[in-house]
Amino acid sequence: EDKPNLLQHVRFQSWNFENILTWESGPDSTQDTVYSVEYKVYGKKPWLAKEGCQQITRQSCNLTAETSNLTELYYYAQVTATSPGGQTTKKRSTRFNLLQDTAIKQPDVTCVPKVSSVQVVIHPTFTPIRGQDGRPQTLQDIFQDLLYRLQLQVNHTYAMHLEGKQKEYEFFGLTPDTEFLGNVVIFIPNWYKKSAPYVCRVKTLPDRTWTYS
Amino acid sequence: GQEFQFGFCHVQGVKLQVLRKAFGTLRDTVQAQDNTTSVRLLRKEILQNISDAESCYFIRALLKFYLKAVFRNYYRQASELRLRRALSTLTNNFLALASALQPREEDKVFSLAESARRRFLQVQGAFQQLDVEAALIKAIGEVDILLTWMEKYYQ
């Protein structure tokens, strides 16, 4: 008897350690097909049912809380699809590597224009992961080699570049009352990770020092 | 430049990113073939308890194991799966690391070497309990676990 294909592409999608399991309906599934999710730590025996994702009709499940242990790191998930007639299809995700498989969102940045400079302040990015002290971890806490790459486009042919681990930077020597385009990227060399850029368009302040003389 | 410092042992010239990139090529294919999801060779309990002083002995034993018992026996499959180049990159870099990791005579401490050997034997024992093909696939599929442990010693 042919096994029905009610389910396909079970995979983790992860951004800054927000880990969402997604899947797609299969050729044989209908609106009434329901899905149940289980997860496990690689190397451990039991599959554990994910509360809140049993017999659901949607095609995603947030497994962040269950897959956020930096000492375990490697997980699997599997989905069982059940048709109204009671037929089932079970499919497993690939092995999810917490550090390897999370993508990095653009940083949270404030660009502060001054008369002849632009200050760039990068705010810490907190993750759902908690340290041993229970404190939420930032990306920098987790990835020791994390650094920031900043660029300020001055004109069509010239751009200024800064790079480092600190949170505050300043581009000096700019023309007052002029618009500049800045972008900031998070870069994690050891893992080949690079975030989408944060882009800010900013205009330096007019220089009023000579106005009253 | 970037280098590994395993206790007393110091190694330059091997880049973690190169190893990760090579493994990334193999990963999906190899891990998809590993269906014993309840068995892990490089268990957290083994890796977490390795002291800094033992690390050189442990990593040396592990690299030699990967070179002699794992990579060498997987080349036929790797060729069939078009993964030979990635496997060669891992092999060459593991070879460079293993040959550079020579504890100096004055640093040799029997108790540390013995402790590291006992931990390594746990990995080897789990490997030998599996069917030959499954064991190779699992060991290669766990290179990322090894690289993540090694990163602690990467400066």
Coordinates of C-alpha atoms in Angstrom, one line a residue:
Chain A
E1 CA 0.0 0.0 0.0
D2 CA 1.6 3.3 -1.0
K3 CA 2.6 5.5 1.9
P4 CA 1.1 8.9 1.7
N5 CA 3.4 11.9 1.5
L6 CA 1.7 14.4 3.8
L7 CA 4.9 16.4 4.7
Q8 CA 8.2 17.7 3.4
H9 CA 11.2 20.0 4.1
V10 CA 11.2 19.8 7.9
R11 CA 13.9 22.3 8.9
F12 CA 15.1 24.7 11.5
Q13 CA 15.2 28.4 10.6
S14 CA 17.2 30.5 13.2
W15 CA 17.9 34.1 13.7
N16 CA 20.0 35.3 16.7
F17 CA 19.1 32.0 18.4
E18 CA 15.4 32.3 17.8
N19 CA 14.9 28.8 16.5
I20 CA 11.8 28.1 14.5
L21 CA 11.0 24.7 13.1
T22 CA 9.1 24.9 9.7
W23 CA 7.8 22.4 7.3
E24 CA 5.6 22.2 4.2
S25 CA 2.6 20.2 3.4
G26 CA 3.1 17.2 1.1
P27 CA 1.4 16.4 -2.2
D28 CA -1.1 14.1 -0.3
S29 CA -2.0 16.4 2.5
T30 CA -5.3 18.4 2.9
Q31 CA -6.5 21.3 4.9
D32 CA -7.5 18.9 7.7
T33 CA -4.0 17.3 8.0
V34 CA -2.6 17.9 11.5
Y35 CA 1.0 18.0 12.7
S36 CA 2.7 17.0 15.9
V37 CA 6.3 18.1 16.8
E38 CA 8.9 16.3 18.8
Y39 CA 12.5 17.2 19.5
K40 CA 15.6 15.7 21.0
V41 CA 19.2 16.4 22.0
Y42 CA 21.6 14.6 19.6
G43 CA 23.1 11.6 21.5
K44 CA 20.3 11.3 24.0
K45 CA 17.5 8.6 23.6
P46 CA 14.1 10.2 24.2
W47 CA 12.1 12.2 21.6
L48 CA 10.2 14.8 23.6
A49 CA 6.8 16.1 22.5
K50 CA 6.7 19.9 22.1
E51 CA 3.9 21.3 24.1
G52 CA 1.8 23.7 22.1
C53 CA 2.7 22.0 18.8
Q54 CA 0.6 18.8 19.0
Q55 CA -2.1 18.2 16.5
I56 CA -1.8 21.7 15.0
T57 CA -2.7 22.8 11.5
R58 CA -0.1 25.5 11.1
Q59 CA 3.3 24.7 9.6
S60 CA 5.7 26.1 12.1
C61 CA 6.7 25.7 15.7
N62 CA 8.9 27.8 18.0
L63 CA 11.5 25.5 19.6
T64 CA 13.7 28.3 21.0
A65 CA 13.2 27.4 24.6
E66 CA 13.9 23.8 23.9
T67 CA 17.0 24.3 21.9
S68 CA 18.9 27.0 23.7
N69 CA 21.4 25.2 25.8
L70 CA 25.0 26.2 24.9
T71 CA 26.3 23.0 26.5
E72 CA 24.2 20.7 24.4
L73 CA 24.4 22.6 21.0
Y74 CA 23.2 19.7 18.7
Y75 CA 19.5 18.9 18.3
Y76 CA 17.0 17.1 16.1
A77 CA 13.3 17.7 15.6
Q78 CA 10.7 15.6 13.8
V79 CA 7.1 16.2 12.6
T80 CA 4.4 13.6 12.3
A81 CA 1.6 14.5 9.9
T82 CA -1.7 12.8 10.3
S83 CA -4.5 12.8 7.7
P84 CA -8.2 12.7 8.7
G85 CA -8.2 9.1 7.7
G86 CA -5.5 8.3 10.2
Q87 CA -2.6 7.9 7.8
T88 CA 0.7 9.4 8.9
T89 CA 4.0 10.6 7.5
K90 CA 6.9 11.3 9.9
K91 CA 9.9 13.3 8.8
R92 CA 13.1 14.4 10.7
S93 CA 15.1 17.6 10.5
T94 CA 18.8 17.7 9.7
R95 CA 21.0 17.9 12.8
F96 CA 20.6 21.4 14.1
N97 CA 23.9 23.0 15.3
L98 CA 23.0 25.9 17.6
L99 CA 26.1 28.0 16.9
Q100 CA 26.6 27.0 13.2
D101 CA 23.0 27.3 12.0
T102 CA 21.8 30.6 13.5
A103 CA 21.9 33.6 11.2
I104 CA 22.7 37.1 12.5
K105 CA 20.2 39.9 12.2
Q106 CA 21.3 43.4 11.4
P107 CA 22.8 45.3 14.5
D108 CA 20.8 47.8 16.5
V109 CA 22.6 51.1 15.8
T110 CA 22.2 54.9 16.5
C111 CA 23.9 57.3 14.1
V112 CA 24.5 60.8 15.7
P113 CA 25.4 63.6 13.3
K114 CA 27.7 66.4 14.6
V115 CA 29.2 69.4 12.7
S116 CA 32.2 67.7 11.2
S117 CA 31.8 64.1 12.4
V118 CA 29.3 61.3 12.7
Q119 CA 29.2 59.2 15.9
V120 CA 28.0 55.6 15.6
V121 CA 26.7 53.8 18.7
I122 CA 26.1 50.1 18.5
H123 CA 23.6 48.7 21.1
P124 CA 24.1 45.1 22.5
T125 CA 22.1 42.4 20.8
F126 CA 20.5 40.2 23.4
T127 CA 19.6 36.6 22.6
P128 CA 17.2 34.1 24.2
I129 CA 20.2 32.2 25.6
R130 CA 20.9 32.6 29.3
G131 CA 24.3 32.3 30.9
Q132 CA 25.0 30.2 34.0
D133 CA 24.0 33.2 36.1
G134 CA 20.6 33.3 34.4
R135 CA 21.5 36.6 32.7
P136 CA 20.5 36.9 29.0
Q137 CA 23.5 36.5 26.8
T138 CA 24.5 39.0 24.0
L139 CA 25.9 37.8 20.7
Q140 CA 29.2 39.2 21.9
D141 CA 29.1 37.0 25.0
I142 CA 28.5 33.9 22.9
F143 CA 30.9 34.6 20.0
Q144 CA 34.2 35.8 21.4
D145 CA 35.6 36.8 18.0
L146 CA 32.6 38.9 17.1
L147 CA 33.5 42.3 15.6
Y148 CA 31.8 45.3 13.9
R149 CA 32.6 46.6 10.5
L150 CA 31.6 50.2 9.7
Q151 CA 31.6 52.1 6.5
L152 CA 30.7 55.7 5.7
Q153 CA 30.3 56.5 2.0
V154 CA 31.7 60.0 1.6
N155 CA 31.2 60.3 -2.1
H156 CA 31.0 58.1 -5.2
T157 CA 34.6 57.2 -5.1
Y158 CA 35.6 57.5 -1.4
A159 CA 34.4 55.6 1.7
M160 CA 35.8 55.6 5.3
H161 CA 36.1 52.3 7.2
L162 CA 36.3 51.4 10.8
E163 CA 36.4 48.0 12.5
G164 CA 36.6 46.8 16.1
K165 CA 35.0 45.1 19.1
Q166 CA 34.0 48.3 20.9
K167 CA 30.5 49.8 20.8
E168 CA 31.2 53.4 19.9
Y169 CA 32.9 54.8 16.8
E170 CA 33.3 58.3 15.2
F171 CA 34.0 59.3 11.7
F172 CA 35.9 62.6 11.8
G173 CA 36.9 65.3 9.3
L174 CA 33.5 65.5 7.5
T175 CA 32.1 68.5 5.7
P176 CA 29.3 70.3 7.6
D177 CA 25.7 70.3 6.4
T178 CA 26.3 67.3 4.1
E179 CA 24.5 64.0 3.8
F180 CA 26.4 60.7 4.3
L181 CA 25.4 57.0 4.0
G182 CA 26.7 54.8 6.8
N183 CA 26.4 51.0 7.3
V184 CA 27.3 48.7 10.1
V185 CA 27.7 44.9 9.8
I186 CA 28.3 42.3 12.5
F187 CA 31.1 39.9 11.5
I188 CA 32.0 36.6 13.2
P189 CA 35.2 35.3 11.5
N190 CA 35.5 31.8 13.1
W191 CA 32.0 30.9 11.9
Y192 CA 31.9 32.8 8.6
K193 CA 28.9 34.7 9.9
K194 CA 28.0 38.1 8.6
S195 CA 24.8 40.0 9.4
A196 CA 22.7 42.1 7.1
P197 CA 23.9 45.7 7.2
Y198 CA 22.3 48.4 9.3
V199 CA 22.1 51.4 7.0
C200 CA 21.8 55.0 8.2
R201 CA 21.5 58.1 6.1
V202 CA 22.7 61.1 8.1
K203 CA 23.4 64.8 7.5
T204 CA 26.1 66.7 9.4
L205 CA 25.0 69.9 11.2
P206 CA 25.6 73.3 9.7
D207 CA 28.7 75.1 10.9
R208 CA 27.4 78.3 12.7
T209 CA 30.7 79.3 14.3
W210 CA 31.2 82.3 11.9
T211 CA 27.6 83.5 11.8
Y212 CA 27.8 86.3 14.5
S213 CA 31.3 87.5 14.1
Chain B
G1 CA 48.3 35.4 13.7
Q2 CA 45.8 32.8 14.7
E3 CA 47.1 29.7 16.6
F4 CA 46.1 26.8 18.8
Q5 CA 47.4 26.6 22.4
F6 CA 46.5 23.2 23.9
G7 CA 48.0 23.3 27.3
F8 CA 51.8 23.3 26.7
C9 CA 51.4 22.6 23.0
H10 CA 51.4 25.5 20.6
V11 CA 50.4 25.2 16.9
Q12 CA 50.4 27.9 14.2
G13 CA 49.4 27.8 10.5
V14 CA 46.1 25.9 10.8
K15 CA 43.0 28.0 10.4
L16 CA 39.8 27.1 12.1
Q17 CA 37.8 28.7 9.4
V18 CA 39.4 26.5 6.7
L19 CA 38.5 23.4 8.7
R20 CA 34.9 24.6 9.2
K21 CA 34.5 25.5 5.6
A22 CA 35.7 22.0 4.5
F23 CA 33.4 20.3 7.0
G24 CA 30.5 22.5 5.8
T25 CA 30.9 20.9 2.4
L26 CA 30.5 17.4 3.9
R27 CA 28.1 18.0 6.6
D28 CA 24.6 17.7 5.1
T29 CA 25.4 14.6 3.1
V30 CA 27.2 12.8 5.9
Q31 CA 24.9 13.7 8.7
A32 CA 21.8 12.8 6.7
Q33 CA 23.1 9.2 6.5
D34 CA 23.5 9.0 10.3
N35 CA 20.3 7.5 11.6
T36 CA 21.5 6.6 15.1
T37 CA 20.5 9.9 16.6
S38 CA 20.7 8.5 20.2
V39 CA 24.5 7.8 20.0
R40 CA 27.1 10.5 20.1
L41 CA 30.8 9.7 20.1
L42 CA 32.2 13.0 21.2
R43 CA 30.0 13.3 24.2
K44 CA 29.6 16.5 26.2
E45 CA 30.6 14.7 29.4
I46 CA 33.9 13.6 27.9
L47 CA 34.8 17.0 26.3
Q48 CA 33.8 19.2 29.2
N49 CA 36.0 17.5 31.7
I50 CA 39.3 17.7 29.8
S51 CA 41.6 20.0 31.7
D52 CA 43.9 22.5 29.9
A53 CA 46.9 20.5 30.8
E54 CA 45.5 17.2 29.4
S55 CA 44.2 18.9 26.2
C56 CA 47.4 18.3 24.2
Y57 CA 47.5 14.6 24.9
F58 CA 43.8 14.3 24.2
I59 CA 43.7 16.2 20.9
R60 CA 46.8 14.3 19.6
A61 CA 45.1 11.0 20.3
L62 CA 41.9 12.1 18.7
L63 CA 43.6 13.6 15.5
K64 CA 45.6 10.4 15.0
F65 CA 42.4 8.4 15.5
Y66 CA 40.6 10.5 12.8
L67 CA 43.5 10.2 10.4
K68 CA 44.1 6.4 10.8
A69 CA 40.6 5.0 11.7
V70 CA 38.2 7.4 10.1
F71 CA 39.4 9.6 7.2
R72 CA 41.6 6.9 5.7
N73 CA 38.7 4.4 5.5
Y74 CA 36.2 6.9 4.1
Y75 CA 37.9 7.9 0.9
R76 CA 36.0 5.5 -1.3
Q77 CA 32.6 6.8 -0.1
A78 CA 33.9 10.4 -0.3
S79 CA 34.9 9.9 -3.9
E80 CA 31.5 8.4 -4.8
L81 CA 29.8 11.4 -3.0
R82 CA 32.1 14.0 -4.6
L83 CA 33.4 15.0 -1.2
R84 CA 37.0 13.9 -1.7
R85 CA 38.5 17.4 -1.9
A86 CA 36.8 18.5 1.4
L87 CA 38.0 15.2 3.1
S88 CA 41.5 15.9 1.8
T89 CA 41.5 19.4 3.3
L90 CA 40.4 18.0 6.7
T91 CA 43.0 15.2 6.4
N92 CA 45.9 17.6 5.5
N93 CA 45.1 20.0 8.3
F94 CA 44.6 17.3 10.9
L95 CA 48.0 15.9 9.8
A96 CA 49.6 19.3 10.2
L97 CA 48.1 19.7 13.6
A98 CA 48.9 16.2 14.8
S99 CA 52.6 16.4 13.8
A100 CA 53.0 19.9 15.4
L101 CA 51.5 18.8 18.7
Q102 CA 54.6 17.3 20.3
P103 CA 54.6 17.8 24.1
R104 CA 58.2 18.7 25.1
E105 CA 60.0 16.1 27.2
E106 CA 60.1 18.4 30.3
D107 CA 56.3 18.9 30.0
K108 CA 55.5 15.2 29.9
V109 CA 53.4 14.2 32.9
F110 CA 52.4 10.5 33.0
S111 CA 49.2 11.1 35.0
L112 CA 47.9 13.7 32.5
A113 CA 48.7 11.5 29.5
E114 CA 47.0 8.5 31.2
S115 CA 43.9 10.6 32.1
A116 CA 43.6 11.9 28.5
R117 CA 44.1 8.4 27.2
R118 CA 41.2 7.1 29.3
R119 CA 39.0 9.8 27.9
F120 CA 40.0 9.1 24.4
L121 CA 39.4 5.4 24.9
Q122 CA 35.7 6.2 25.7
V123 CA 35.4 7.8 22.2
Q124 CA 37.1 4.9 20.5
G125 CA 35.0 2.4 22.4
A126 CA 31.8 4.0 21.3
F127 CA 33.1 4.1 17.8
Q128 CA 33.9 0.4 17.9
Q129 CA 30.5 -0.6 19.2
L130 CA 28.9 0.7 15.9
D131 CA 28.7 -1.1 12.6
V132 CA 31.8 -0.1 10.5
E133 CA 30.0 2.1 8.0
A134 CA 27.8 3.7 10.6
A135 CA 30.8 4.4 12.8
L136 CA 32.6 6.2 9.9
I137 CA 29.6 8.3 9.0
K138 CA 29.0 9.2 12.7
A139 CA 32.6 10.2 13.3
I140 CA 32.9 12.3 10.3
G141 CA 29.5 13.9 11.0
E142 CA 30.8 14.9 14.4
V143 CA 33.9 16.9 13.2
D144 CA 31.9 20.0 13.9
I145 CA 31.7 19.0 17.6
L146 CA 35.4 18.5 17.6
L147 CA 36.1 21.9 15.9
T148 CA 33.8 23.6 18.4
W149 CA 35.7 22.1 21.3
M150 CA 39.0 23.0 19.6
E151 CA 37.9 26.6 19.3
K152 CA 38.4 27.1 23.1
Y153 CA 42.1 26.7 22.4
Y154 CA 42.2 29.0 19.4
Q155 CA 43.6 32.4 19.9

